PDB file of C-alpha atoms in Angstrom:
ATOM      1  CA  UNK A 200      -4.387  21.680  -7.827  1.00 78.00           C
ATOM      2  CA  UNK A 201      -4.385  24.735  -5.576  1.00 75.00           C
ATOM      3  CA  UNK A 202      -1.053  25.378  -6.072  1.00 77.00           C
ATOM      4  CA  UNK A 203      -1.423  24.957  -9.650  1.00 79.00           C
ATOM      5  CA  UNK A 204      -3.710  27.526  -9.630  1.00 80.00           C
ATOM      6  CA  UNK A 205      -1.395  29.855  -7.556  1.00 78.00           C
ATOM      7  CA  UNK A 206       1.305  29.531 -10.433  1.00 79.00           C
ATOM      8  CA  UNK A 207      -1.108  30.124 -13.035  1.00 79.00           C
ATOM      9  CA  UNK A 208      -2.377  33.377 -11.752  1.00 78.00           C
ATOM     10  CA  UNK A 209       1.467  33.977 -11.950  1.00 79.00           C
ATOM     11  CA  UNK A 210       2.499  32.305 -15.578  1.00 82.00           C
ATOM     12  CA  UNK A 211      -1.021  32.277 -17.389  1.00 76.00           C
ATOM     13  CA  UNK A 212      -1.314  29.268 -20.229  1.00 84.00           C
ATOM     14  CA  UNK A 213      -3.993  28.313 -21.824  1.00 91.00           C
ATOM     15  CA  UNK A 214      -4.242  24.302 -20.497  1.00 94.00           C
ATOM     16  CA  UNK A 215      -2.374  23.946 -17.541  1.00 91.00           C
ATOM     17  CA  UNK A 216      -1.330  20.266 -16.707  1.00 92.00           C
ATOM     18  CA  UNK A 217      -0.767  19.405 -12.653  1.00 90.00           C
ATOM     19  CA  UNK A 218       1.209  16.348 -12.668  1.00 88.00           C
ATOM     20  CA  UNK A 219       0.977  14.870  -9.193  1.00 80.00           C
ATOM     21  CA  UNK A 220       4.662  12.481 -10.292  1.00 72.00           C
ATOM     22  CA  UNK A 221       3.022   9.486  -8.235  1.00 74.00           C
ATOM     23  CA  UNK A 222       2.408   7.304 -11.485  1.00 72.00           C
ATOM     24  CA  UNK A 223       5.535   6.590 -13.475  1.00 74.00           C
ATOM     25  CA  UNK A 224       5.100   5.306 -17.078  1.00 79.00           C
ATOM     26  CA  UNK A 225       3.023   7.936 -18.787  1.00 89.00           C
ATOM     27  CA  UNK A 226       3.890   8.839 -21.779  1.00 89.00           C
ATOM     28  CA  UNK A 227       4.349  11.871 -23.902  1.00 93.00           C
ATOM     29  CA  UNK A 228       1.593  10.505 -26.515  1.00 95.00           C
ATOM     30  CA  UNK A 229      -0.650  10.386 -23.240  1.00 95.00           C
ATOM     31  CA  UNK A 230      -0.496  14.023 -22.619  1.00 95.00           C
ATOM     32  CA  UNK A 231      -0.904  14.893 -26.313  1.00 96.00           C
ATOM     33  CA  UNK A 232      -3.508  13.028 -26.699  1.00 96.00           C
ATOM     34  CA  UNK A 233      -5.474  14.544 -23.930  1.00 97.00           C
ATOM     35  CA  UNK A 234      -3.610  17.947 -24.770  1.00 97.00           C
ATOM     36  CA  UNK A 235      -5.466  17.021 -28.543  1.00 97.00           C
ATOM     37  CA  UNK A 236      -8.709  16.161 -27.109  1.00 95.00           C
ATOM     38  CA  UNK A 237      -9.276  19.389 -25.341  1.00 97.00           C
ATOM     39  CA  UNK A 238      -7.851  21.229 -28.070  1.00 96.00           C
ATOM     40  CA  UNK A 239     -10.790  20.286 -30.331  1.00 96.00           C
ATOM     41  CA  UNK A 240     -13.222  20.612 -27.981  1.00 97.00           C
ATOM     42  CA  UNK A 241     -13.012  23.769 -25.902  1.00 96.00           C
ATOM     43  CA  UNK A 242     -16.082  22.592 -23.736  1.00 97.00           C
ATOM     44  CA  UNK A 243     -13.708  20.634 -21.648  1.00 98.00           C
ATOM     45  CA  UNK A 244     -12.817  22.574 -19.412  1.00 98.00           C
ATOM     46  CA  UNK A 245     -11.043  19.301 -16.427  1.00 98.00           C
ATOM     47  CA  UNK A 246     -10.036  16.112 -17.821  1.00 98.00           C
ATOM     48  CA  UNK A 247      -7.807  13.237 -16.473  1.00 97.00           C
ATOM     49  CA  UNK A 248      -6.194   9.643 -17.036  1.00 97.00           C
ATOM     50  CA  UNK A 249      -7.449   5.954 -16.225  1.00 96.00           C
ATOM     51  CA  UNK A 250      -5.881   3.015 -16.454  1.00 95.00           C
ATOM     52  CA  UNK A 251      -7.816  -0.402 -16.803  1.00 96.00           C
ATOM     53  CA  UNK A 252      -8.019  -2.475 -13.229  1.00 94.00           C
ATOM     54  CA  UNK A 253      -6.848  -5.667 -13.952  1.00 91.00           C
ATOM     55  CA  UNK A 254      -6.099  -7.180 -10.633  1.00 90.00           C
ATOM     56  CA  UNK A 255      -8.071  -8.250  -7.362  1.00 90.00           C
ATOM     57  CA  UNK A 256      -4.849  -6.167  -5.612  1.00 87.00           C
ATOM     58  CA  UNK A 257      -5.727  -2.838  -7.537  1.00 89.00           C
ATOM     59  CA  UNK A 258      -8.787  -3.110  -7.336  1.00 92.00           C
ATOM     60  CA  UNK A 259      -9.385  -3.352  -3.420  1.00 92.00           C
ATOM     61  CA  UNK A 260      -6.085  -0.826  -2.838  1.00 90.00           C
ATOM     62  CA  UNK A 261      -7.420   1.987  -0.980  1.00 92.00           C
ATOM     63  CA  UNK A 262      -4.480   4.048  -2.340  1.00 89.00           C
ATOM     64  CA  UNK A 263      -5.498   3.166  -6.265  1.00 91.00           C
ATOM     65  CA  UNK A 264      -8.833   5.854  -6.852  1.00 95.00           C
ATOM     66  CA  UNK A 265     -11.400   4.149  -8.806  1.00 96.00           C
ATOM     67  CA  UNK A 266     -13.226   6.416 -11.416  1.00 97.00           C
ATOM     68  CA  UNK A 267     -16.846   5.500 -12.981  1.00 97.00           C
ATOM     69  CA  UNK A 268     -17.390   6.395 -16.123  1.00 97.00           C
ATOM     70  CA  UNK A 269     -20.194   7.226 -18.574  1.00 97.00           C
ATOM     71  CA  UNK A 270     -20.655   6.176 -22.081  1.00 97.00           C
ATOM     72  CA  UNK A 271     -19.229   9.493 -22.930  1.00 97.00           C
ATOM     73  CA  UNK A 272     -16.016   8.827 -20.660  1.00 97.00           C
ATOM     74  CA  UNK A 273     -16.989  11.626 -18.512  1.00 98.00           C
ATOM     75  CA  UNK A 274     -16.031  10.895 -15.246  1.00 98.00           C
ATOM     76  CA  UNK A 275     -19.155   9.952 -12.976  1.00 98.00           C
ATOM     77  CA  UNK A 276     -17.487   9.330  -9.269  1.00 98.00           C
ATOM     78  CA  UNK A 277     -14.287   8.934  -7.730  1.00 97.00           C
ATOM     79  CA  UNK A 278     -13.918   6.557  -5.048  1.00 97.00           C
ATOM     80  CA  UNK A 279     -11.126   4.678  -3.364  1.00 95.00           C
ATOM     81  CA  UNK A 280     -13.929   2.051  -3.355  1.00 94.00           C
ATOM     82  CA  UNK A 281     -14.642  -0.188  -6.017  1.00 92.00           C
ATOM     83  CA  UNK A 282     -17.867   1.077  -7.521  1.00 90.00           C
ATOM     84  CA  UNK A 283     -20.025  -0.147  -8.534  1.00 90.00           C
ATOM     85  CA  UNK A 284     -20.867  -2.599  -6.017  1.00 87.00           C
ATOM     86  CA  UNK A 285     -21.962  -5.679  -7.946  1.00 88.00           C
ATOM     87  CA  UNK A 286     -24.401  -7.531  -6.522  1.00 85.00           C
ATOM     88  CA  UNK A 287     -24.330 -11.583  -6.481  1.00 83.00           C
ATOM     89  CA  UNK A 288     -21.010 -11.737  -7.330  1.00 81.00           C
ATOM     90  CA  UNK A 289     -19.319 -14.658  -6.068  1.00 80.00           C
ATOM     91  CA  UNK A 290     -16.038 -14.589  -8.357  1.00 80.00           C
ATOM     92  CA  UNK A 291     -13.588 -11.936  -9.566  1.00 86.00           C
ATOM     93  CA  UNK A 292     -15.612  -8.786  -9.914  1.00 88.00           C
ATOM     94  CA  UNK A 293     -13.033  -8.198 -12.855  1.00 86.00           C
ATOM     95  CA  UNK A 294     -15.077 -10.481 -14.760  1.00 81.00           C
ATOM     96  CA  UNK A 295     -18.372  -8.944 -14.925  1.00 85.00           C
ATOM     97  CA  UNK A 296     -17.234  -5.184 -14.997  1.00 90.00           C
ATOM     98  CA  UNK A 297     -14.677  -3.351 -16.362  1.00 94.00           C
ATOM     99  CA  UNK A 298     -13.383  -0.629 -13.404  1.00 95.00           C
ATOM    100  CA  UNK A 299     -10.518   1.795 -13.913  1.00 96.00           C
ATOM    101  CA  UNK A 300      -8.262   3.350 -11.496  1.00 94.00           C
ATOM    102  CA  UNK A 301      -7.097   7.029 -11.635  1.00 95.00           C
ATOM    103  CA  UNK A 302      -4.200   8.597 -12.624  1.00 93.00           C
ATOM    104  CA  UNK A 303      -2.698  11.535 -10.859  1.00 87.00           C
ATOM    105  CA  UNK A 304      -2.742  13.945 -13.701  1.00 93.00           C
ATOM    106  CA  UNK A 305      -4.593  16.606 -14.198  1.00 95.00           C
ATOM    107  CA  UNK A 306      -5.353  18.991 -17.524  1.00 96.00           C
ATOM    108  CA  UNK A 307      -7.249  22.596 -16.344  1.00 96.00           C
ATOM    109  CA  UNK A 308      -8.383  25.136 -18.446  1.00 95.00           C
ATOM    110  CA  UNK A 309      -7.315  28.051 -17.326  1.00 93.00           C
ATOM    111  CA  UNK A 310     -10.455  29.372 -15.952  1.00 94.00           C
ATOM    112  CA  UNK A 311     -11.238  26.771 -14.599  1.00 94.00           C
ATOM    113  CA  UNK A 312      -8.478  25.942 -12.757  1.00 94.00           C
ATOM    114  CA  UNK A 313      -8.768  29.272 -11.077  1.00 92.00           C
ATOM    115  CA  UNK A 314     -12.643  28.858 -10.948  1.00 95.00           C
ATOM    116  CA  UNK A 315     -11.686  25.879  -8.881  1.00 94.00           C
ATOM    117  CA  UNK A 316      -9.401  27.428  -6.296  1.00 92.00           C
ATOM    118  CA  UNK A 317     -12.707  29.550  -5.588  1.00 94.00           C
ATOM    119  CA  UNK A 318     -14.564  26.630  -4.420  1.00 97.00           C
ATOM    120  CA  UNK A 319     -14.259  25.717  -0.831  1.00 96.00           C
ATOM    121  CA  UNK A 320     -13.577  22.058  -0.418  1.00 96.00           C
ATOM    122  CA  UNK A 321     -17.237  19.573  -0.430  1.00 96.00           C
ATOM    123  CA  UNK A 322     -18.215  17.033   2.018  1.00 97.00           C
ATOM    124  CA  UNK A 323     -17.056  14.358  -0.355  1.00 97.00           C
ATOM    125  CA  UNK A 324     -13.373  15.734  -1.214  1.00 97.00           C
ATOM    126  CA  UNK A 325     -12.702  15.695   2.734  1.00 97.00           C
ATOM    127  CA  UNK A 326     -14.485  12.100   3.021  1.00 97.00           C
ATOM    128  CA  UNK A 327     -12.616  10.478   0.514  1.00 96.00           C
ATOM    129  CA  UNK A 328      -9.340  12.898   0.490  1.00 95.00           C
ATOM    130  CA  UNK A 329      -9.620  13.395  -3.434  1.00 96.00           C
ATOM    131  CA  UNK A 330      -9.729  16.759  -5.101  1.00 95.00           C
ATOM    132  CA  UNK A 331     -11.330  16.201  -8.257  1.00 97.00           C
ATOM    133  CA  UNK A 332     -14.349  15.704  -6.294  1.00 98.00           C
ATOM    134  CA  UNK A 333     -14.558  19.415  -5.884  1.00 97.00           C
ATOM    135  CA  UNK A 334     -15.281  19.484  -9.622  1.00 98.00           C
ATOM    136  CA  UNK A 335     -17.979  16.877  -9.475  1.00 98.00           C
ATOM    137  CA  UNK A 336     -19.410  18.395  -6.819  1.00 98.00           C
ATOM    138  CA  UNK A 337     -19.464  21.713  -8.459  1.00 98.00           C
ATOM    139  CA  UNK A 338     -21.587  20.417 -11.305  1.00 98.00           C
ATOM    140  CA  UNK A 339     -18.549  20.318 -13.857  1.00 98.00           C
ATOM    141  CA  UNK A 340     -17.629  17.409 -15.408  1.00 97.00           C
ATOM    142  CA  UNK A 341     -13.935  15.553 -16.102  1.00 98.00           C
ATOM    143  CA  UNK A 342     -13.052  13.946 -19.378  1.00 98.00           C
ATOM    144  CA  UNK A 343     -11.221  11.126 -18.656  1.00 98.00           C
ATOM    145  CA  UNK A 344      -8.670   9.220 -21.476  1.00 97.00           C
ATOM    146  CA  UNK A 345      -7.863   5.730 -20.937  1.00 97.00           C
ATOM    147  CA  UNK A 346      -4.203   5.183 -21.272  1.00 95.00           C
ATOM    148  CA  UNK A 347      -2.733   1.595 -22.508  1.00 93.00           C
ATOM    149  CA  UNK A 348       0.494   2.642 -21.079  1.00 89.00           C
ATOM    150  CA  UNK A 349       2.222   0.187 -18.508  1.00 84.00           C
ATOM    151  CA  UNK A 350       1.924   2.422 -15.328  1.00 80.00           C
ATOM    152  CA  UNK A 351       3.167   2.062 -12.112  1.00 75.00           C
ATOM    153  CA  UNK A 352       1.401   3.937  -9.116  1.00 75.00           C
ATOM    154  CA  UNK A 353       3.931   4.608  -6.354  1.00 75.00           C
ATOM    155  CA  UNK A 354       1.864   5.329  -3.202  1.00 74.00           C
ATOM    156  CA  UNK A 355       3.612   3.867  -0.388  1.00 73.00           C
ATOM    157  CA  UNK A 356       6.737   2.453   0.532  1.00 77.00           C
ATOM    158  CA  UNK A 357       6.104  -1.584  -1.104  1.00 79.00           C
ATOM    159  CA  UNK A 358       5.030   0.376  -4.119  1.00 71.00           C
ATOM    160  CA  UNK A 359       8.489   1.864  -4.478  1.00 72.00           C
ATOM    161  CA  UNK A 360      10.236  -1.472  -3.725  1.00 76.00           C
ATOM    162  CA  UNK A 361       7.895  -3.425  -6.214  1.00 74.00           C
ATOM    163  CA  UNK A 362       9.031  -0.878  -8.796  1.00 70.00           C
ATOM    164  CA  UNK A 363      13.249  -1.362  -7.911  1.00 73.00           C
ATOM    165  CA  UNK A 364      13.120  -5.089  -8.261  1.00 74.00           C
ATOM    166  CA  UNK A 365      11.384  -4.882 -11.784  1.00 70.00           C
ATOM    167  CA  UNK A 366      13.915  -2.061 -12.492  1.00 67.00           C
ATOM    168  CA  UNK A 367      16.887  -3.460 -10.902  1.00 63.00           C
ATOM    169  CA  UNK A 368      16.194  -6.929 -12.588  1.00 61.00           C
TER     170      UNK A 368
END
């Protein structure tokens, strides 16, 4: 997102969109409808993609960020830790809450995106190696759309080989 804001110092836009290419499957009706959302409401100023959790293997994958939402779908926290912790669970977790995973893609206004390149990097961004923390921690917040699409997060090497055999099939 840095760089991002480099090249829009450069190009200008109004929305710029940072696509970090490390989740295949997204569609075009994914970006339009968060290209939509922001249109008609020009308080968003950061918003982003989640995807449902629905396995054990997601869910615990330190390489899959978690995202907590409100009942605005704001986002609340980004973690590579499933949060919330649920206490006196002894089952799938996946059946009592519904967690969501975060996609690398990221919408700026403008603005903001150069607002953001201001901001020296929080104690949380370095902790957890996530830069939309940087927002959070600046008191901004993220709307975040929940895609349907069938994604595929390539993050390390069995990642990519998962996704040939499917392809290759």
């Amino acid at each position: 997102s840095d760089r991002s804001a480099e090249v829009a110092k450069k190009l200008g836009g109004q929305i710029i969109v940072n696509v970090q290419a490390d989740h295949l499957g997204i569609t075009r009706r994914d970006y339009d409808d968060v290209l939509k959302i922001m249109l008609s409401d020009h308080k968003i100023k950061y918003a982003t993609i989640a995807k449902k959790i629905d396995s054990e293997m997601q869910l615990y994958d330190a390489n899959r960020v978690k995202v907590l939402l409100d009942n605005k779908d704001d986002a609340i926290w980004f973690s590579r830790y499933p949060l919330p912790y649920l206490q006196g669970i002894d089952d799938s977790l996946l059946n009592h809450f519904e967690f969501f995973y975060h996609i690398g893609v990221y919408f700026f206004r403008r603005p903001a995106l150069l607002k953001y390149k201001g901001w020296p990097q929080g104690r949380y961004e370095k902790a957890e190696s996530l830069e939309q923390l940087r927002i959070l921690e600046n008191h901004q917040r993220i709307k975040v759309y929940k895609t349907k699409s069938r994604v595929f997060s390539i993050d390390i090497p069995e990642d990519l080989r998962f996704l040939k055999k499917i392809v290759l099939k």
